[in-house]
Coordinates of C-alpha atoms and ligand atoms in Angstrom, one line a residue:
X12 CA 229.0 143.5 37.9
X13 CA 232.6 141.9 38.1
X14 CA 235.2 142.1 36.2
X15 CA 237.9 140.3 36.7
X16 CA 241.0 141.6 33.8
X17 CA 241.7 144.8 33.9
X18 CA 242.2 144.3 29.7
X19 CA 239.0 143.0 29.2
X20 CA 235.5 144.3 29.5
X21 CA 234.6 140.5 30.5
X22 CA 232.4 140.2 33.9
X23 CA 233.0 137.0 36.1
X24 CA 229.1 137.0 37.1
X25 CA 228.3 136.7 33.3
X26 CA 228.0 133.3 31.5
X27 CA 230.7 131.7 30.0
X28 CA 231.9 131.0 26.3
X29 CA 233.3 127.5 26.0
X30 CA 234.1 127.2 22.5
X31 CA 233.9 129.1 19.4
X32 CA 233.1 128.4 15.6
X33 CA 234.9 130.6 13.3
X34 CA 233.4 131.3 9.3
X35 CA 236.2 133.8 7.8
X36 CA 236.5 135.1 4.7
X37 CA 240.0 136.6 3.7
X38 CA 239.9 139.8 1.5
X39 CA 242.9 140.7 0.1
X40 CA 241.4 143.5 -1.6
X41 CA 240.2 145.1 1.3
X42 CA 241.9 144.0 3.9
X43 CA 239.2 142.4 5.7
X44 CA 238.1 139.5 7.6
X45 CA 234.5 138.9 7.1
X46 CA 232.1 136.0 8.1
X47 CA 230.2 135.1 11.5
X48 CA 231.3 133.5 15.0
X49 CA 229.2 130.9 17.1
X50 CA 230.2 131.7 20.6
X51 CA 228.7 128.5 22.7
X52 CA 228.5 129.3 26.7
X53 CA 229.2 126.8 29.0
X54 CA 225.5 125.6 30.3
X55 CA 226.5 125.3 34.3
X56 CA 227.4 128.9 33.5
X57 CA 223.9 130.3 32.4
X58 CA 221.3 132.0 34.5
X59 CA 217.9 131.5 34.5
X60 CA 216.6 134.4 33.3
X61 CA 219.1 135.5 30.9
X62 CA 220.5 138.3 31.0
X63 CA 224.0 141.0 29.5
X64 CA 226.5 139.1 27.7
X65 CA 229.8 142.1 27.7
X66 CA 232.2 140.9 24.6
X67 CA 235.8 141.9 24.0
X68 CA 235.5 143.6 20.4
X69 CA 237.9 146.5 18.8
X70 CA 237.1 148.3 15.1
X71 CA 234.6 145.5 14.4
X72 CA 231.9 146.1 12.0
X73 CA 228.8 144.1 13.8
X74 CA 226.4 143.2 11.0
X75 CA 223.6 141.2 12.8
X76 CA 223.6 139.0 16.3
X77 CA 220.8 136.3 16.5
X78 CA 220.6 133.2 19.7
X79 CA 222.2 130.0 17.7
X80 CA 218.3 129.2 17.3
X81 CA 217.8 132.2 14.5
X82 CA 216.1 134.5 16.9
X83 CA 217.1 138.3 17.1
X84 CA 219.1 139.7 19.6
X85 CA 219.5 143.0 21.0
X86 CA 222.8 144.7 21.4
X87 CA 224.4 147.5 21.9
X88 CA 228.0 149.2 20.7
X89 CA 230.0 151.1 22.9
X90 CA 232.1 153.7 22.6
X91 CA 235.8 153.0 21.9
X92 CA 237.9 152.6 24.6
X93 CA 241.3 153.5 23.2
X94 CA 242.9 150.7 24.9
X95 CA 240.2 147.9 25.4
X96 CA 238.2 148.5 22.7
X97 CA 234.7 148.8 22.4
X98 CA 232.8 146.4 24.5
X99 CA 229.6 145.0 22.9
X100 CA 227.1 144.3 25.1
X101 CA 224.0 141.3 24.2
X102 CA 220.9 141.2 26.2
X103 CA 220.6 137.7 26.1
X104 CA 217.2 135.9 27.4
X105 CA 216.5 133.0 29.3
X106 CA 217.2 129.9 27.8
X107 CA 219.5 131.2 25.1
X108 CA 223.0 128.8 25.4
X109 CA 225.2 130.1 22.3
X110 CA 224.9 133.8 19.8
X111 CA 225.7 134.5 16.5
X112 CA 227.2 137.2 15.4
X113 CA 227.7 138.4 12.1
X114 CA 230.6 141.1 11.5
X115 CA 233.7 142.6 9.6
X116 CA 236.8 143.7 10.4
X117 CA 238.5 146.9 10.4
X118 CA 241.2 147.2 7.3
X119 CA 243.0 148.5 10.4
X120 CA 242.9 145.7 12.4
X121 CA 245.6 145.5 15.7
X122 CA 245.9 141.6 15.2
X123 CA 246.7 141.4 11.3
X124 CA 249.4 141.8 9.3
X125 CA 248.5 142.6 5.1
X126 CA 252.0 142.2 3.4
X127 CA 251.3 143.2 -0.5
X128 CA 253.4 141.1 -2.4
X129 CA 256.1 143.2 -2.4
X130 CA 257.0 142.8 1.9
X131 CA 257.7 138.5 0.8
X132 CA 260.6 136.8 0.0
X133 CA 259.0 135.9 -3.2
X134 CA 257.2 139.5 -4.7
X135 CA 254.7 137.5 -5.9
X136 CA 251.7 137.0 -4.0
X137 CA 250.3 138.5 -0.8
X138 CA 250.6 137.6 3.1
X139 CA 248.7 138.7 6.2
X140 CA 248.6 136.9 9.7
X141 CA 248.4 137.6 13.2
X142 CA 249.4 138.4 16.3
X143 CA 247.4 138.1 18.8
X144 CA 249.0 138.5 22.5
X145 CA 248.1 140.4 24.9
X146 CA 244.7 142.1 23.5
X147 CA 244.5 142.0 20.0
X148 CA 242.5 138.5 19.3
X149 CA 239.4 141.6 19.7
X150 CA 240.3 143.0 16.8
X151 CA 239.6 140.1 14.8
X152 CA 236.8 138.4 16.8
X153 CA 234.2 139.3 19.5
X154 CA 235.0 137.5 22.3
X155 CA 235.5 137.5 26.2
X156 CA 239.3 138.2 25.5
X157 CA 240.7 137.4 29.0
X158 CA 243.1 134.2 29.6
X159 CA 240.8 133.4 32.1
X160 CA 238.0 132.3 29.8
X161 CA 239.9 129.3 27.9
X162 CA 238.1 128.2 24.8
X163 CA 238.7 125.6 22.1
X164 CA 237.3 126.6 18.4
X165 CA 236.4 125.3 15.2
X166 CA 237.2 127.8 12.3
X167 CA 236.9 127.7 8.2
X168 CA 239.1 129.8 6.4
X169 CA 237.7 131.2 2.8
X170 CA 240.7 131.7 1.3
X171 CA 242.9 132.3 -2.7
X172 CA 243.2 128.8 -4.1
X173 CA 246.8 129.4 -5.1
X174 CA 247.2 130.3 -1.4
X175 CA 247.8 128.5 1.6
X176 CA 246.0 129.0 5.0
X177 CA 247.5 127.8 8.2
X178 CA 246.5 128.4 12.0
X179 CA 247.9 127.5 15.2
X180 CA 245.3 124.3 15.0
X181 CA 244.8 121.2 14.1
X182 CA 244.3 120.9 10.2
X183 CA 240.9 119.1 9.0
X184 CA 240.9 119.4 5.4
X185 CA 240.7 121.7 2.4
X186 CA 237.5 122.3 0.6
X187 CA 237.0 123.9 -2.9
X188 CA 235.3 127.3 -2.6
X189 CA 233.5 129.8 -5.1
X190 CA 235.8 130.8 -7.9
X191 CA 239.1 130.6 -7.4
X192 CA 238.6 130.3 -3.7
X193 CA 239.3 127.4 -1.6
X194 CA 238.0 126.7 2.2
X195 CA 240.5 125.2 4.8
X196 CA 238.8 123.8 7.7
X197 CA 240.3 123.7 11.5
X198 CA 240.0 122.5 14.4
X199 CA 241.9 123.3 18.1
X200 CA 240.1 120.6 20.5
X201 CA 242.4 122.0 23.7
X202 CA 241.0 124.9 25.8
X203 CA 243.3 127.6 25.1
X204 CA 243.3 131.2 26.0
X205 CA 242.2 133.9 23.1
X206 CA 245.8 135.8 23.0
X207 CA 246.8 132.1 21.5
X208 CA 244.0 132.4 18.1
X209 CA 246.5 132.3 15.2
X210 CA 246.5 132.5 11.5
X211 CA 248.9 133.1 8.3
X212 CA 247.9 133.3 4.6
X213 CA 249.7 133.1 1.7
X214 CA 252.3 131.1 0.0
X215 CA 253.9 128.8 1.7
X216 CA 255.7 125.3 1.7
X217 CA 256.4 123.0 3.8
X218 CA 259.7 120.5 5.4
X219 CA 259.1 117.6 7.6
X220 CA 261.7 118.1 10.5
X221 CA 260.3 114.9 12.4
X222 CA 256.7 113.1 12.9
X223 CA 255.4 115.9 14.6
X224 CA 257.6 118.4 13.6
X225 CA 257.2 120.8 9.7
X226 CA 258.5 123.9 9.0
X227 CA 257.0 126.1 6.9
X228 CA 258.7 129.3 4.9
X229 CA 258.1 131.0 2.0
X230 CA 259.4 128.6 -0.9
X231 CA 262.6 130.7 -0.7
X232 CA 263.3 130.5 2.8
X233 CA 262.3 126.8 3.4
X234 CA 265.3 125.1 2.8
X235 CA 267.7 127.3 5.0
X236 CA 264.9 127.1 8.0
X237 CA 265.0 123.2 7.5
X238 CA 268.5 123.5 8.3
X239 CA 268.4 126.0 10.9
X240 CA 266.1 124.1 12.5
X241 CA 267.5 120.9 12.1
X242 CA 267.1 119.7 16.0
X243 CA 264.1 120.5 17.3
X244 CA 263.3 117.5 17.7
X245 CA 266.0 116.6 20.3
X246 CA 264.9 120.2 22.3
X247 CA 261.6 118.3 22.4
X248 CA 262.9 115.2 23.6
X249 CA 265.2 116.9 25.9
X250 CA 262.3 119.1 27.4
X251 CA 260.2 116.3 27.7
X252 CA 262.6 114.3 29.9
X253 CA 261.9 117.6 31.8
X254 CA 259.0 118.5 31.7
X255 CA 256.4 115.8 31.1
X256 CA 254.9 114.6 27.7
X257 CA 254.3 117.0 24.9
X258 CA 250.7 117.2 24.7
X259 CA 249.5 119.3 21.7
X260 CA 250.4 116.8 18.9
X261 CA 252.5 119.1 16.3
X262 CA 255.3 121.3 17.0
X263 CA 255.6 122.6 13.7
X264 CA 256.9 126.3 13.1
X265 CA 256.0 128.9 10.8
X266 CA 259.0 131.2 9.6
X267 CA 257.1 134.8 9.1
X268 CA 257.9 137.7 7.0
X269 CA 260.5 139.9 8.8
X270 CA 257.5 142.0 9.7
X271 CA 257.1 139.8 12.3
X272 CA 256.8 141.9 15.2
X273 CA 258.0 139.5 17.3
X274 CA 261.2 136.8 18.0
X275 CA 258.7 134.1 18.3
X276 CA 254.9 133.7 19.3
X277 CA 254.3 130.7 20.9
X278 CA 250.9 130.0 18.8
X279 CA 249.7 126.3 20.2
X280 CA 250.8 123.9 17.6
X281 CA 252.2 126.4 15.1
X282 CA 254.9 128.5 16.9
X283 CA 256.0 132.1 14.7
X284 CA 259.3 132.9 14.7
X285 CA 261.1 135.9 12.7
X286 CA 263.2 135.2 9.6
X287 CA 266.0 136.5 11.5
X288 CA 266.6 134.0 13.3
X289 CA 267.7 132.3 10.3
X290 CA 271.8 133.3 11.1
X291 CA 273.3 130.4 8.8
X292 CA 274.8 128.7 12.2
X293 CA 271.9 127.7 14.2
X294 CA 273.3 130.5 17.1
X295 CA 269.6 131.6 17.6
X296 CA 268.1 128.5 18.2
X297 CA 267.1 129.5 21.6
X298 CA 265.0 131.3 20.6
X299 CA 262.7 128.0 19.9
X300 CA 263.5 126.7 22.7
X301 CA 261.6 129.6 24.8
X302 CA 258.4 129.1 22.4
X303 CA 258.4 125.3 22.8
X304 CA 259.0 125.9 26.0
X305 CA 255.7 127.9 26.3
X306 CA 253.8 124.4 25.4
X307 CA 253.9 123.8 29.1
X308 CA 254.4 127.4 31.0
X309 CA 251.9 129.3 29.0
X310 CA 250.1 127.3 26.7
X311 CA 249.3 124.6 29.4
X312 CA 249.2 127.1 32.5
X313 CA 248.5 130.5 31.7
X314 CA 248.7 134.0 33.1
X315 CA 245.3 134.6 34.1
X316 CA 245.7 138.2 32.8
X317 CA 248.4 140.5 31.9
X318 CA 249.6 141.4 35.8
X319 CA 250.9 137.8 36.0
X320 CA 252.8 138.0 32.5
X321 CA 255.7 136.8 34.7
X322 CA 254.0 133.5 35.0
X323 CA 254.5 132.7 31.2
X324 CA 257.6 134.3 30.5
X325 CA 259.2 134.0 33.5
X326 CA 259.0 130.5 33.8
X327 CA 259.4 130.0 30.3
X328 CA 263.0 131.5 30.0
X329 CA 263.8 129.4 32.9
X330 CA 261.8 125.8 31.6
X331 CA 264.1 127.9 28.1
X332 CA 267.6 127.9 30.3
X333 CA 267.1 124.3 31.7
X334 CA 266.7 122.9 27.8
X335 CA 269.7 124.5 26.9
X336 CA 271.9 123.3 30.0
X337 CA 270.6 119.7 28.9
X338 CA 271.8 119.7 25.1
X339 CA 274.7 122.1 25.0
X340 CA 275.8 122.4 28.8
X341 CA 276.0 124.2 31.8
X342 CA 278.4 127.0 30.0
X343 CA 275.9 128.3 27.3
X344 CA 273.2 127.9 29.3
X345 CA 275.1 130.7 32.0
X346 CA 276.3 132.5 29.1
X347 CA 272.6 132.9 28.3
X348 CA 271.6 134.2 31.7
X349 CA 274.4 136.5 31.8
X350 CA 273.4 137.7 28.4
X351 CA 269.7 138.2 30.7
X352 CA 271.5 139.7 32.9
X353 CA 272.9 142.5 31.3
X354 CA 269.6 143.5 29.3
X355 CA 267.4 143.3 32.7
X356 CA 270.3 145.8 34.1
X357 CA 269.4 148.3 31.1
X358 CA 265.7 147.9 31.6
X359 CA 266.0 148.8 35.0
X360 CA 267.5 151.6 34.1
X361 CA 265.4 152.4 31.2
X362 CA 262.2 152.8 33.7
X363 CA 263.7 153.9 36.9
X364 CA 261.1 157.1 36.4
X365 CA 257.9 154.1 36.3
X366 CA 259.7 151.8 39.0
X367 CA 256.0 149.7 39.5
X368 CA 256.4 148.4 36.7
X369 CA 259.6 146.5 38.0
X370 CA 257.1 144.2 40.0
X371 CA 257.0 140.9 38.9
X372 CA 252.5 141.0 40.2
X373 CA 251.8 144.4 38.5
X374 CA 248.7 146.6 38.2
X375 CA 248.2 146.9 35.1
X376 CA 244.8 149.1 35.1
X377 CA 244.8 151.8 32.6
X378 CA 247.8 151.1 30.7
X379 CA 248.4 149.2 27.8
X380 CA 250.0 145.7 27.9
X381 CA 251.8 146.5 24.4
X382 CA 253.3 149.7 26.0
X383 CA 254.0 148.6 29.9
X384 CA 256.0 145.6 27.7
X385 CA 259.4 145.0 29.3
X386 CA 261.9 142.0 29.7
X387 CA 261.5 142.2 33.6
X388 CA 258.7 139.2 33.6
X389 CA 261.3 137.3 31.9
X390 CA 264.2 138.0 33.7
X391 CA 263.6 139.0 37.0
X392 CA 261.3 136.5 36.8
X393 CA 264.0 134.1 35.8
X394 CA 266.0 135.2 39.0
X395 CA 263.0 134.2 41.0
X396 CA 263.0 130.3 40.4
X397 CA 266.4 130.3 40.0
X398 CA 266.3 131.5 43.2
X399 CA 264.6 129.2 44.0
X400 CA 265.9 126.0 42.5
X401 CA 269.4 126.8 44.6
X402 CA 267.7 127.5 48.1
X403 CA 265.4 123.7 47.4
X404 CA 267.8 122.1 45.3
X405 CA 266.9 120.7 41.8
X406 CA 265.4 117.4 42.6
X407 CA 263.1 118.8 44.9
X408 CA 262.8 122.1 42.9
X409 CA 261.8 120.1 39.8
X410 CA 259.7 117.4 41.2
X411 CA 257.6 120.7 42.3
X412 CA 257.8 122.0 38.6
X413 CA 256.5 118.3 37.6
X414 CA 253.4 118.8 40.0
X415 CA 252.9 122.7 39.3
X416 CA 252.6 121.5 35.7
X417 CA 250.1 118.9 36.2
X418 CA 248.3 121.0 39.0
X419 CA 247.4 123.5 36.8
X420 CA 247.2 122.0 33.6
X421 CA 244.8 124.2 31.2
X422 CA 244.0 126.6 34.0
X423 CA 245.2 130.4 34.0
X424 CA 246.1 131.4 37.1
X425 CA 247.8 134.4 39.5
X426 CA 250.8 135.2 41.2
X427 CA 248.9 134.0 44.2
X428 CA 247.7 130.8 43.3
X429 CA 251.2 129.8 42.6
X430 CA 252.5 131.3 46.1
X431 CA 250.2 129.1 47.7
X432 CA 251.3 125.6 45.6
X433 CA 254.7 126.8 46.4
X434 CA 254.1 127.6 50.7
X435 CA 252.6 124.5 50.7
X436 CA 254.8 122.0 48.5
X437 CA 257.8 123.8 49.6
X438 CA 257.5 125.5 53.1
X439 CA 259.2 128.0 54.0
X440 CA 260.9 128.5 50.1
X441 CA 259.1 131.9 49.8
X442 CA 260.5 133.1 52.3
X443 CA 264.0 131.1 52.1
X444 CA 264.0 133.2 48.7
X445 CA 263.1 136.5 50.4
X446 CA 260.4 136.0 47.0
X447 CA 257.8 139.0 48.3
X448 CA 260.6 141.5 47.6
X449 CA 261.0 140.2 43.9
X450 CA 257.0 139.8 42.9
X451 CA 256.2 142.8 44.8
X452 CA 259.0 144.9 45.4
X453 CA 260.7 147.6 43.2
X454 CA 264.0 146.5 41.1
X455 CA 266.8 144.1 42.2
X456 CA 266.8 142.6 45.6
X457 CA 270.3 142.4 46.7
X458 CA 271.8 138.9 46.6
X459 CA 269.9 138.2 43.4
X460 CA 271.5 134.6 41.9
X461 CA 274.0 135.8 39.3
X462 CA 275.5 133.7 35.9
X463 CA 279.0 131.8 36.7
X464 CA 281.3 130.1 34.2
X465 CA 284.7 130.2 33.4
X466 CA 283.6 131.1 29.9
X467 CA 282.2 134.3 31.2
X468 CA 284.8 135.6 34.1
X469 CA 287.4 135.8 30.9
X470 CA 285.0 137.2 28.7
X471 CA 283.9 140.2 31.6
X472 CA 288.3 140.2 31.8
X473 CA 288.3 141.7 28.3
X474 CA 289.4 145.6 27.9
X475 CA 286.9 147.8 26.8
X476 CA 288.4 147.4 23.1
X477 CA 289.4 143.8 22.5
X478 CA 292.9 142.9 22.5
X479 CA 294.8 143.1 19.4
X480 CA 294.4 140.4 16.5
X481 CA 297.4 138.9 17.2
X482 CA 295.9 137.7 20.9
X483 CA 293.6 135.1 18.3
X484 CA 291.1 136.1 20.0
X485 CA 287.2 135.3 18.5
X486 CA 284.0 135.4 20.8
X487 CA 281.0 133.3 19.5
X488 CA 278.0 134.7 18.1
X489 CA 276.3 134.7 21.3
X490 CA 279.3 135.7 23.3
X491 CA 279.6 139.2 20.6
X492 CA 276.5 140.9 22.0
X493 CA 277.2 140.3 25.4
X494 CA 280.6 142.0 25.4
X495 CA 278.8 145.1 22.9
X496 CA 275.9 145.2 25.4
X497 CA 278.7 145.5 28.1
X498 CA 280.6 148.4 26.2
X499 CA 280.6 152.1 28.0
X500 CA 278.3 154.2 26.3
X501 CA 279.5 156.4 24.6
X502 CA 282.6 155.0 23.8
X503 CA 284.8 156.7 22.0
X504 CA 285.1 157.2 18.1
X505 CA 288.6 155.6 17.4
X506 CA 287.3 152.4 19.7
X507 CA 284.3 152.3 17.1
X508 CA 285.8 152.5 14.1
X509 CA 288.8 150.1 15.0
X510 CA 286.0 147.2 16.2
X511 CA 283.9 147.7 13.1
X512 CA 286.6 147.3 11.2
X513 CA 288.4 144.3 12.5
X514 CA 285.5 142.5 12.8
X515 CA 283.0 143.7 10.4
X516 CA 280.1 144.6 12.4
X517 CA 277.9 146.6 10.5
X518 CA 278.0 143.9 7.4
X519 CA 277.4 140.3 10.4
X520 CA 274.1 138.6 8.6
X521 CA 273.6 138.1 12.9
X522 CA 270.5 140.3 14.2
X523 CA 271.6 140.2 17.4
X524 CA 275.4 141.0 16.4
X525 CA 274.2 143.4 14.6
X526 CA 271.6 145.2 16.6
X527 CA 273.9 145.3 19.5
X528 CA 276.4 147.1 17.6
X529 CA 274.0 149.8 16.0
X530 CA 272.8 150.3 19.7
X531 CA 276.4 151.0 20.7
X532 CA 277.5 153.0 17.7
X533 CA 273.9 155.5 17.3
X534 CA 274.3 155.7 21.8
X535 CA 278.2 156.5 20.8
X536 CA 277.1 158.8 18.1
X537 CA 279.7 156.7 16.0
X538 CA 278.2 158.7 12.3
X539 CA 279.4 156.0 9.9
X540 CA 277.8 153.4 11.5
X541 CA 274.0 155.2 10.2
X542 CA 273.3 154.6 7.0
X543 CA 273.5 151.0 8.4
X544 CA 270.7 151.5 10.8
X545 CA 268.7 153.1 8.4
X546 CA 268.5 150.3 6.1
X547 CA 268.3 148.0 8.8
X548 CA 265.7 149.8 10.4
X549 CA 263.6 148.8 7.1
X550 CA 264.7 145.2 6.6
X551 CA 263.1 144.1 10.3
X552 CA 260.0 144.6 11.8
X553 CA 260.9 142.7 15.4
X554 CA 260.2 145.2 17.9
X555 CA 263.5 144.0 20.0
X556 CA 265.4 145.6 17.5
X557 CA 263.5 148.9 16.4
X558 CA 262.8 149.7 19.9
X559 CA 265.6 150.5 21.0
X560 CA 267.4 152.1 17.8
X561 CA 264.8 154.2 16.8
X562 CA 264.9 155.4 21.1
X563 CA 268.5 155.8 20.0
X564 CA 268.2 158.1 17.5
X565 CA 265.2 159.7 19.2
X566 CA 267.1 160.9 22.2
X567 CA 269.8 162.6 19.8
X568 CA 269.0 166.4 18.7
X569 CA 271.2 165.9 15.3
X570 CA 269.6 162.4 15.1
X571 CA 265.6 162.7 15.8
X572 CA 264.8 164.2 12.6
X573 CA 265.9 161.1 10.9
X574 CA 263.7 159.3 14.0
X575 CA 260.4 160.7 12.6
X576 CA 261.3 160.4 9.0
X577 CA 262.6 157.0 8.8
X578 CA 259.2 155.7 10.6
X579 CA 257.4 157.9 8.6
X580 CA 259.4 156.0 5.5
X581 CA 259.4 152.7 7.1
X582 CA 256.0 152.8 8.9
X583 CA 253.5 151.1 5.6
X584 CA 255.8 148.1 6.0
X585 CA 255.8 147.2 10.1
X586 CA 252.7 145.5 11.9
X587 CA 250.5 147.9 13.4
X588 CA 251.5 146.6 17.2
X589 CA 254.7 147.6 16.2
X590 CA 253.7 151.0 14.9
X591 CA 251.3 151.7 18.2
X592 CA 255.0 151.0 19.8
X593 CA 257.3 152.9 18.3
X594 CA 254.8 155.8 18.3
X595 CA 255.3 155.7 22.2
X596 CA 258.8 154.9 22.1
X597 CA 259.3 158.5 20.0
X598 CA 257.0 160.4 22.4
X599 CA 258.6 158.9 25.1
X600 CA 262.0 159.9 23.8
X601 CA 261.2 163.8 23.3
X602 CA 259.3 164.3 26.2
X603 CA 262.8 163.2 28.1
X604 CA 264.5 165.3 26.2
X605 CA 262.5 168.4 26.1
X606 CA 262.6 167.6 30.3
X607 CA 265.9 167.6 31.1
X608 CA 267.5 171.2 31.1
Ligands
BES706 N1 254.8 135.3 24.1 C1 255.9 136.5 23.6 C2 256.2 137.3 22.6 C3 254.9 138.4 23.2 C4 255.0 138.4 24.4 C5 253.5 138.4 22.3 C6 254.2 139.3 25.3 C7 253.1 139.6 22.5 C8 253.1 140.4 23.9 C9 256.9 135.0 23.2 O1 257.1 134.0 23.7 C10 258.6 135.5 24.0 O2 258.7 135.8 24.8 N2 259.5 136.4 22.5 C11 260.7 136.4 22.8 C12 261.8 135.2 22.8 C13 263.0 135.6 23.4 C14 262.2 135.9 25.3 C15 263.4 134.4 23.7 C16 260.6 137.7 21.6 O3 259.9 137.7 20.9 O4 261.9 137.8 21.5
ZN707 ZN1 258.0 133.9 26.1

């Protein structure tokens, strides 16, 4: 028995799943997926005398399990572990090289957001979408839910004929189904970690942006989405010049309903994006650069487990900023790095009581990855890679990056596999940047690289309340959050009032500016901003905004009750993952307050 991922029941001694064949009926009435999955096991991994096969499940109702040849197989479904879900153990007789599991998902499946028509832009049709990273794939399919077991798959989705299914996969064909239904066929020929399984079903339409890029959205949002993301093809070309050819055929985008819990999710061939990116000024397209960059760092080379999550996100933030630098110049990339650095400092402060979570290489046995989530792997990871670039010089470092991507293509790797390759190719480099302190040390090592640019120096010199209107100073959409996040907590009531009056921050349509402002206002107990904050919490489902705003409300005695009441009101509109995380945020904030004398 050898478990090699603290977040999976998968046992390294047992057979490996090679491919999945999924057949699911999407039922908007009962909020369930029902059908079957066939798991094809890799021949070379089978044992001559059979044995157990352990799969991950969460709240799945198992109907029956057979070998692919049709023989009933004995199995047991163990009690639910609150983090891992329930282990499903199947007894494989000798010679069985595949299993067929008939099952149904729970209406509470943690990966699935089921939206009523009223929660969509059109208000006409229901909508369904999945979010599997980190460990939610098991709530829609029984499988070896660890990135160490990459799989290819085929899928047939039976959906209402007036809706369209989309998957992070290659579309094969639509067939008529039974009355009023249709069956969409999908295929994923490249082996992916299970957290990249993704589907959506709704009333969506698409617009072609280039031969390999199409944007999907609800019809009412399609125009605006196509305008916002018009330049995506040039982004792919810039990324290809940096990291080598784009190997996933298509890079389509799906603009999600507002309850999507992330800014973006790098589902292969079909990136999912929050609708809040549509700011009208293309100022938030760095999120698209980020998800695109995952096509190399994350999807081609994947973290072996959530304990190596920084390999996905640190490399991707680094790659995102290289793409931005190529397209928009060094100053813009440096501004993004400065925003990241400020966010990192705040995350470090917040995690002062859990310093072990500030290491890049983490130990997460007994820890829910959704609760361990922070910007540390993103921004501290970025700084380590930037330190390596600065130490080795861009030319050598870029050659190394390309080699890293070639060497570990379609592999899931650990931090140790990365450091071995660096040591072999760039001997001494790890030592020169003190990589140990980043990987295994807490906090931020002294001498970590700092963003530098002329504009940044100007911004740093601004007084805490902006100079008066006569100075003619204007901040770009990216500079506003940088400025607001830098303001002291609390900031005086007068300054808050002056800022909002002069710059109409509460009325901003840019959610990055709005959320930075509302955070400052709540943390300064500036009551006039409260109604806007309360409304905003009902307009978005992105955890990046929900987390700090709920935390700010819950930590202050006179808004604590409001935080609870708001959560109760808005909860039906949030994704299950967001609900879970906000519950945790409220518990922590209240415990913190209770603990302070
Ligand atoms: N893969 C992540 C989102 C994620 C992380 C989902 C962990 C589930 C568990 C995605 O690529 C991401 O990092 N999104 C960021 C984008 C930002 C850093 C530009 C987001 O959602 O804010
Ligand atoms: Zn990412």
